Coordinates of C-alpha atoms in Angstrom, one line a residue:
X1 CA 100.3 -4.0 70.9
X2 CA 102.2 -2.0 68.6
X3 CA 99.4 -3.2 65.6
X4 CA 97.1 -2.0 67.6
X5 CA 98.7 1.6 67.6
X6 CA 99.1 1.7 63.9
X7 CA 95.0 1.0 63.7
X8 CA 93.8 3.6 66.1
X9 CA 96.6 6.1 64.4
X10 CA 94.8 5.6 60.7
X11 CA 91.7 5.9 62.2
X12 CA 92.5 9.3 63.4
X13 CA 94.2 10.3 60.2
X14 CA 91.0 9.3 58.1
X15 CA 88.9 11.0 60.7
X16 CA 91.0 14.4 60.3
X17 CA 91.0 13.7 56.6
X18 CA 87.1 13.5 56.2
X19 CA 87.2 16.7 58.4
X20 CA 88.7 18.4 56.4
X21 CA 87.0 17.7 53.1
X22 CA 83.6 17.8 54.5
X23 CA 84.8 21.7 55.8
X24 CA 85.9 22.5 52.7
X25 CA 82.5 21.7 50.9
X26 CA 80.9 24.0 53.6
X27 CA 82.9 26.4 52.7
X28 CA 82.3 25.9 48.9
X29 CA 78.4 26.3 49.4
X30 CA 78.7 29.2 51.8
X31 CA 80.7 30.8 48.9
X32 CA 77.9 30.1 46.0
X33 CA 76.0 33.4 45.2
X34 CA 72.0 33.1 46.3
X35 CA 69.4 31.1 43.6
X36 CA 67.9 34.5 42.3
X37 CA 64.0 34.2 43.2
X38 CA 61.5 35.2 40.3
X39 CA 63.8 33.7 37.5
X40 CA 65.5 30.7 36.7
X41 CA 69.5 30.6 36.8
X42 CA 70.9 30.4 33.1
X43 CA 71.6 26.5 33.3
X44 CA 68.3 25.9 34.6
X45 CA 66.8 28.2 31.9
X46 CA 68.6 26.4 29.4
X47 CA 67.1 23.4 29.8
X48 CA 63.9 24.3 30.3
X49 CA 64.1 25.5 26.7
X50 CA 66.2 23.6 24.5
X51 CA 67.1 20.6 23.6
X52 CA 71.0 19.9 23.4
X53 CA 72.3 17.6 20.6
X54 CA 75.2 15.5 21.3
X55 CA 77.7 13.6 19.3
X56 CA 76.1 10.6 21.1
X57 CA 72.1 11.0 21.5
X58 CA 70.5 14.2 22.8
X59 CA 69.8 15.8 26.4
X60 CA 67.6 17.4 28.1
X61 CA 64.3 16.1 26.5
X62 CA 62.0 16.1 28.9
X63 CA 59.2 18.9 28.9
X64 CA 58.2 20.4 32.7
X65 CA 54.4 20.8 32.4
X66 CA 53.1 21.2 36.0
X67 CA 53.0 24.7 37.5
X68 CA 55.2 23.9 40.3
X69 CA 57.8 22.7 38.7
X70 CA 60.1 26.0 40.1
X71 CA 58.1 26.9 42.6
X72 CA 61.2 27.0 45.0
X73 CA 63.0 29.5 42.9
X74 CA 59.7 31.7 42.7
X75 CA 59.0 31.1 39.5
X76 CA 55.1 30.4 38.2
X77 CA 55.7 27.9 35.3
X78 CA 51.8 28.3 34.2
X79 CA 51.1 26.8 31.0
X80 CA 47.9 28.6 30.1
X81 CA 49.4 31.8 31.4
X82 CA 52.7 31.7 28.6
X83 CA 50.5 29.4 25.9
X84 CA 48.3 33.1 25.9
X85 CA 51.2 35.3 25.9
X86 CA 53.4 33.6 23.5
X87 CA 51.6 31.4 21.1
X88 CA 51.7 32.6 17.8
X89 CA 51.2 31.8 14.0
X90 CA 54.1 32.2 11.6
X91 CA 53.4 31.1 7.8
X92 CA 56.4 30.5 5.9
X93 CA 55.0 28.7 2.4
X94 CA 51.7 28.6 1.2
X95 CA 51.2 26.7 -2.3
X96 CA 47.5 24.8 -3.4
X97 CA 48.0 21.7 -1.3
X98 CA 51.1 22.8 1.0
X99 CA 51.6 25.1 4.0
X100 CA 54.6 25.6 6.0
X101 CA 54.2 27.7 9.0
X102 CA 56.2 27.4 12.5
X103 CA 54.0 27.1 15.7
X104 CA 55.5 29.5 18.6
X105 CA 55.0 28.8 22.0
X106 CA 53.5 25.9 22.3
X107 CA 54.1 22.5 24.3
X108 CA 54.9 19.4 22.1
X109 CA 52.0 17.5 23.4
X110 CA 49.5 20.3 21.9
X111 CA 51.7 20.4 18.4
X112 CA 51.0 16.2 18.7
X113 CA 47.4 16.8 18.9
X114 CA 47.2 19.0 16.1
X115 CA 48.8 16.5 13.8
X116 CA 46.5 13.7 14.9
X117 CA 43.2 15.7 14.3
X118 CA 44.4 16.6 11.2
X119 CA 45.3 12.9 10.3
X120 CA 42.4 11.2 12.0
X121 CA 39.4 13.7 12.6
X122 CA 38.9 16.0 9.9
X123 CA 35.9 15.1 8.1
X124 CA 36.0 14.2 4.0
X125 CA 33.9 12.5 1.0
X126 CA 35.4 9.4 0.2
X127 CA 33.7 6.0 -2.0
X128 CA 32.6 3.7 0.2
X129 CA 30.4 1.6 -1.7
X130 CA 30.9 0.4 -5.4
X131 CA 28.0 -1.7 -7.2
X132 CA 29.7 -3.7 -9.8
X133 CA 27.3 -4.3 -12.8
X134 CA 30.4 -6.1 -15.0
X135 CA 34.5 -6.5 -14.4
X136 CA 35.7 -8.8 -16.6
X137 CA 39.1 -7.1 -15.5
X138 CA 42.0 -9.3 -14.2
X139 CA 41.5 -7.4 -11.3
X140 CA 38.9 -8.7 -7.8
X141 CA 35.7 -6.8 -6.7
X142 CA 36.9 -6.1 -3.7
X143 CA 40.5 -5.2 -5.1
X144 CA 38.9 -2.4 -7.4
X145 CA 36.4 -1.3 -4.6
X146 CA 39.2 -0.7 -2.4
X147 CA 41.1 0.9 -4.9
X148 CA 38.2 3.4 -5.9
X149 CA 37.8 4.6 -2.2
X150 CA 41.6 5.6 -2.3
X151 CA 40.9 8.1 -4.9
X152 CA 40.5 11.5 -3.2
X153 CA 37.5 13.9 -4.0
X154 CA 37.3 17.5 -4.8
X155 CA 34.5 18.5 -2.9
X156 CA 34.0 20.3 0.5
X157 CA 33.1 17.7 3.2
X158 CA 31.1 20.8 4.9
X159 CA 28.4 20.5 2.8
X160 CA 26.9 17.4 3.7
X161 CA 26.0 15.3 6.6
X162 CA 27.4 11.7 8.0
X163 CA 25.6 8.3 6.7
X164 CA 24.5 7.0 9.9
X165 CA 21.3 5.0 8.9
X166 CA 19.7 7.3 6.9
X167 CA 18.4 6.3 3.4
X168 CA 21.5 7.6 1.0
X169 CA 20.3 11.2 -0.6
X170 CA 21.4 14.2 -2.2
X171 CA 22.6 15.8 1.5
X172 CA 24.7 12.3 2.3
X173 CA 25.7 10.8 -0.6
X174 CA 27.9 11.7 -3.7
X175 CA 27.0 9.3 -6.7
X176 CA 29.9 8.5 -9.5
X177 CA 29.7 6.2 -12.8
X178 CA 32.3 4.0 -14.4
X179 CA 31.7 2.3 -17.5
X180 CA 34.4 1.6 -19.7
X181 CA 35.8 -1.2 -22.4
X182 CA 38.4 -2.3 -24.2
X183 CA 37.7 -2.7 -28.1
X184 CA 38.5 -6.5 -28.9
X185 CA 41.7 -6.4 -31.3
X186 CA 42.7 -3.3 -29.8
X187 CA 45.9 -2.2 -27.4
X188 CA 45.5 -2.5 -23.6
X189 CA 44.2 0.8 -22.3
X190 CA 44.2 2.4 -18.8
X191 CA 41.1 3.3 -16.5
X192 CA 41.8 6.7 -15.4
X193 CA 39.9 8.2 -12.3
X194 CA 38.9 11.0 -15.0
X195 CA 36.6 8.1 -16.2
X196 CA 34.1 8.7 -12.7
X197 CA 30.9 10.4 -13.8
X198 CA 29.7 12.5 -11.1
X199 CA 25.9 11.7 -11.3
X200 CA 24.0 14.9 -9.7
X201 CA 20.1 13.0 -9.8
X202 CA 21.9 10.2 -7.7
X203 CA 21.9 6.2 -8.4
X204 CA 21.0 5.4 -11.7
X205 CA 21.1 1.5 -11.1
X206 CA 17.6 0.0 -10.3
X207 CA 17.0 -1.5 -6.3
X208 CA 16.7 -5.1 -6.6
X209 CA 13.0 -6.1 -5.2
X210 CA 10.6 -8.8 -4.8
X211 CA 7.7 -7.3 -5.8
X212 CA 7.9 -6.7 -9.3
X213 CA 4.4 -6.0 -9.7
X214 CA 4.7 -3.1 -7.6
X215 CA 7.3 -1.8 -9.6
X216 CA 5.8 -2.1 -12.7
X217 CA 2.9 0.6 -11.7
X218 CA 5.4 3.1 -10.1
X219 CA 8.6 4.7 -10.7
X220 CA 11.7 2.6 -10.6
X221 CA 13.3 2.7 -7.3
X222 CA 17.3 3.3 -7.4
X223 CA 19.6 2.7 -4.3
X224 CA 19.4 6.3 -3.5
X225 CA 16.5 9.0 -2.6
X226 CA 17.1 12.5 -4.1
X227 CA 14.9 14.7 -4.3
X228 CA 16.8 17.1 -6.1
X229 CA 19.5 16.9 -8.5
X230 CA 22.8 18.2 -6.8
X231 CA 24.3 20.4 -9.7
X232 CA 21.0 22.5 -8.5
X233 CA 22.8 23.3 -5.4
X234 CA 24.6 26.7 -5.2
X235 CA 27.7 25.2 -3.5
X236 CA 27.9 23.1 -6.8
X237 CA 26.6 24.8 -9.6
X238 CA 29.8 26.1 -10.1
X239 CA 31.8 23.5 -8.7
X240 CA 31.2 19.9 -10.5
X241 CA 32.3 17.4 -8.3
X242 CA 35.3 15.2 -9.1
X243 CA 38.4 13.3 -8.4
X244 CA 40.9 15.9 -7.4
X245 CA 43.2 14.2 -10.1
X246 CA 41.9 12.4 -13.6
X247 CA 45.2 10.5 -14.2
X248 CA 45.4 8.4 -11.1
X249 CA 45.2 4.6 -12.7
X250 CA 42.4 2.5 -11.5
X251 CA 43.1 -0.1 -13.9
X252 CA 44.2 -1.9 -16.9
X253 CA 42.0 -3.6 -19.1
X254 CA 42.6 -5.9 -21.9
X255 CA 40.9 -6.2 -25.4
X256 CA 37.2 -7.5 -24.7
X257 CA 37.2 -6.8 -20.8
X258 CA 34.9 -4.3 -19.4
X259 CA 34.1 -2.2 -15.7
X260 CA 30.9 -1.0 -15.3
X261 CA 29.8 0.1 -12.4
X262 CA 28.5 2.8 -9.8
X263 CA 30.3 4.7 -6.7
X264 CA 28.9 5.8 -3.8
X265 CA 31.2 8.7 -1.8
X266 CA 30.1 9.2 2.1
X267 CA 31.6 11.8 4.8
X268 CA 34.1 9.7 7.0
X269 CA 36.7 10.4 9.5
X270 CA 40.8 8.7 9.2
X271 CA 40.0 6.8 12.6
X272 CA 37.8 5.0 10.7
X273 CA 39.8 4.6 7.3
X274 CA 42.5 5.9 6.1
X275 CA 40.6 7.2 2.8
X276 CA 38.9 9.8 4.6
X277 CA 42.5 11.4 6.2
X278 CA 42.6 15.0 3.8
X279 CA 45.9 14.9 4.6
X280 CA 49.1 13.3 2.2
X281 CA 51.8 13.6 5.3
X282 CA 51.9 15.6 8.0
X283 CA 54.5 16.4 10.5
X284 CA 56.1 18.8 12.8
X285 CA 60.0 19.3 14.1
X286 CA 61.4 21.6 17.2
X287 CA 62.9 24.7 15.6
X288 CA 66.8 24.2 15.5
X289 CA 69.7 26.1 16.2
X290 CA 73.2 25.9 14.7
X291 CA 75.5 27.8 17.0
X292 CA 79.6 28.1 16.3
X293 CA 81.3 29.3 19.4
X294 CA 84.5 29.2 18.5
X295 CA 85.5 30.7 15.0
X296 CA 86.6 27.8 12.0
X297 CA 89.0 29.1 9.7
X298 CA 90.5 28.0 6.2
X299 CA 90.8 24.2 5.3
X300 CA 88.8 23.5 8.5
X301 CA 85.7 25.6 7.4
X302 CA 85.8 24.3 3.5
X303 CA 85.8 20.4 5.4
X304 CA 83.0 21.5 7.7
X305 CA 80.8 23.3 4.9
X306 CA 81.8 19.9 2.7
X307 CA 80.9 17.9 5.6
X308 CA 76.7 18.9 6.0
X309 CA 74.5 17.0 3.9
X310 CA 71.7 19.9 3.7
X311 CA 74.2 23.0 3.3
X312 CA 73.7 24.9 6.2
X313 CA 77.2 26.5 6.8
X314 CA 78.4 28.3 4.5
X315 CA 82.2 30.3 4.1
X316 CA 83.2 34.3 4.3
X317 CA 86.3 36.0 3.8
X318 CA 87.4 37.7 6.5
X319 CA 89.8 40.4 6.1
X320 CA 92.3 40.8 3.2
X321 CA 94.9 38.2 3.8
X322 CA 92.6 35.6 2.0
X323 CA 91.2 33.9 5.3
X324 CA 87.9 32.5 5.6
X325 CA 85.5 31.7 8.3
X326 CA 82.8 29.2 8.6
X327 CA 79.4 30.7 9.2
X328 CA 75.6 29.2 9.4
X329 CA 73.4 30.1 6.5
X330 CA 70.8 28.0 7.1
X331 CA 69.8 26.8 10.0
X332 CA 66.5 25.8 9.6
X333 CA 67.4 23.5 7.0
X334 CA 69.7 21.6 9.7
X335 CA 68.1 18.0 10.1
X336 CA 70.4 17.3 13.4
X337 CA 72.4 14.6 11.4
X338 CA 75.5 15.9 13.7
X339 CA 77.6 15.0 11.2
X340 CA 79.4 18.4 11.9
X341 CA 80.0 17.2 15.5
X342 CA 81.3 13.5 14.7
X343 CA 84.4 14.5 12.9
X344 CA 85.9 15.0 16.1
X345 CA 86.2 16.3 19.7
X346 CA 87.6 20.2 18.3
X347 CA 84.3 20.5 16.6
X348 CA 82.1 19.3 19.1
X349 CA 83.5 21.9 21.2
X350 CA 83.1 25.0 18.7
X351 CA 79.8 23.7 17.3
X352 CA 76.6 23.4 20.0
X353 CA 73.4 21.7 18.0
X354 CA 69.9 22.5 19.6
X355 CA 66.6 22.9 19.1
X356 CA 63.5 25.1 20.9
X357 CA 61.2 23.1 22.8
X358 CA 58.3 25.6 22.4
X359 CA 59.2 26.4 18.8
X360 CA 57.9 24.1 15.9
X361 CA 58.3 23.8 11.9
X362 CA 54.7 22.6 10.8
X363 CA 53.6 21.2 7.5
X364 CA 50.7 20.5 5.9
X365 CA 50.5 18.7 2.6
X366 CA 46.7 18.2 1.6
X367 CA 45.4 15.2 -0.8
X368 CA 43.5 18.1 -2.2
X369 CA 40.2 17.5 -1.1
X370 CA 40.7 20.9 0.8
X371 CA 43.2 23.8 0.8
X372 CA 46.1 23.0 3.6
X373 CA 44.8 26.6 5.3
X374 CA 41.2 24.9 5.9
X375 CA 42.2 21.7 7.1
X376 CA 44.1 23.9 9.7
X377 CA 41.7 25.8 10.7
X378 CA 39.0 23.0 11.0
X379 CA 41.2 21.1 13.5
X380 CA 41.7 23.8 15.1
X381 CA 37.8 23.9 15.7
X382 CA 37.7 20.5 16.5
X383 CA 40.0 20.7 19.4
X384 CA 38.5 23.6 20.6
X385 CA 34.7 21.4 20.4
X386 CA 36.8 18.7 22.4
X387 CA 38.1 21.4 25.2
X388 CA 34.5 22.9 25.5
X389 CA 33.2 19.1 26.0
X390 CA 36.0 18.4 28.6
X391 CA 35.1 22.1 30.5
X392 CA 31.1 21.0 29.9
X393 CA 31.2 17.8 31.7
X394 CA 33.8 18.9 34.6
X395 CA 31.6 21.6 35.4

């Protein structure tokens, strides 16, 4: 009987007990201050935006791309809307073959496609088939054939068409010649890609054929058609076309062997093969941001400047009682090693690591086939081919 007490008087307590606590919560949201419609509450703001690096791994990665995404709070997260408002072009460092330039206001799935185009869809001239006459060289056929299409060309890709099955001519089809040997009794030498002959009249090797009588009453027929000699053109009378380098090695030949041979160059895309991509690499990184919130002073600034890798803090003297302070320099040189956050929990608290999710460090580096700022602005065209295609066959 009195067990039975004890049970019903526990009972009551834990009741009274959950009560309480569950009244206390109501009274903790009746407290909070209303969500403020129209904008986003700091937090929430915070990480829509940025990315925040941890000792550990980073949070708040994910990207909210649907228009609803605040839609309770009032807010109209329209992509096309801010991607018109905000996008914009910085260039930071333009050389012959490089550009650095920071991409504002755009998602990372646009940035992505950018890079890809420029990788695997911009259009260049690049050897595709090689007739070997002689190669006495230690080196295969195919080995040197696939080495030769691996050479980039100078020449713009714009003014000529795509192969397809048409007979090879002066608008398709960039001819080069090889012929080199190595004196016997002499030293080993080097094939050099200055050794290509641009050949502006087009094959010079005669077309294999059956009929020989036929041949022997007409002109001899080579494995291409020109009808005019390129160096006629205007966009090459000025502009011989070449290997955008002359000391890139194609091989090594000893005394008494021999490479002769012709090149054909045809307009490709990098889906196909990687020897038409223009570009060397290509890549993109969020925008970071070094923040100290609480100030680093003395020894504990000179161990956190000795600490980064790339130099991004650096120290001033504060004062006139010798102190120093820790400040960033550089923070677009950060790499987000978080070295600067692992040394321990004090500096993970004065030190937040981020990055902008709509803010991205793009660079080019071209093979130099084309100037970085072309190969740009010709993906940029072919997205916007591939966004009229998409509008054309929705509507």
């Amino acid at each position: 009987m009195s067990s039975s007490t004890e049970d019903t008087t526990s009972s009551s307590e834990s009741e009274a007990a959950d009560s309480a606590k569950a009244n206390s919560t109501l009274e903790f949201i009746e407290k909070l201050s209303d969500v403020p419609m129209g904008r986003l509450p700091p937090n929430i703001e915070f990480q829509r935006t940025r990315v925040e690096c941890k000792a550990d791994a980073p949070i708040h990665t994910d990207t909210f791309q649907y228009n609803g995404a605040y839609a309770s709070m009032g807010v109209d997260n329209n992509l096309l809307d801010s991607f018109c408002d905000n996008f914009k072009v910085e260039v930071i460092n333009l050389t012959e073959d490089e550009m650095e330039f920071d991409m504002i206001g755009i998602d990372p799935a646009l940035a992505n496609a950018f890079r890809r185009i420029l990788v695997a869809e911009v259009p260049t001239m690049a050897i595709e088939k090689v007739l070997i006459a002689d190669n006495t060289s230690v080196i295969q056929d195919e080995v040197l054939a696939h080495r030769l299409g691996l050479i980039p060309i100078k020449v713009d890709p714009r003014s000529f068409e795509f192969t397809g099955n048409n007979t090879p001519d002066e608008k398709n089809t960039i001819v080069f010649k090889l012929h080199v040997q190595c004196k016997r009794g002499g030293q080993r030498i080097s094939v050099k890609s200055k050794e290509l002959i641009w050949l502006p009249n087009g094959s010079e090797f005669p077309l294999e054929s059956q009929d020989t009588k036929s041949e022997s009453s007409s002109k001899e027929k080579t494995y291409t058609s020109f009808t005019c000699s390129q160096d006629s053109l205007p966009e090459f009378s000025d502009n011989p076309i070449a290997p955008t380098s002359g000391d890139i090695i194609i091989a090594r030949l000893g005394p008494g062997q021999v490479i002769e041979l012709e090149a054909h160059a045809v307009k490709g895309i990098g889906k196909t093969h990687a020897k038409w991509s223009p570009v060397a690499p290509v890549w993109y990184r969020m925008l970071p941001e070094v923040i100290i919130s609480q100030d680093i002073e003395d020894e504990m600034a000179e161990k956190l400047v000795a600490t980064c890798p790339v130099k991004v803090f650096d120290i001033e003297d504060i004062g006139n009682a010798g102190k120093k302070r820790a400040t960033v320099a550089r923070p677009r040189a950060c790499t987000l090693c978080r070295e600067c956050i692992r040394e321990g929990k004090g500096w993970e608290n004065s030190i937040s690591l981020q990055r902008k999710k709509d803010h991205f460090i793009f660079k080019i580096e071209s093979t130099g086939v084309l100037p970085p700022e072309v190969l740009f602005t010709e993906a940029v065209k072919i997205l916007e081919d591939k966004c009229d295609r998409v509008i054309s066959d929705l509507s």
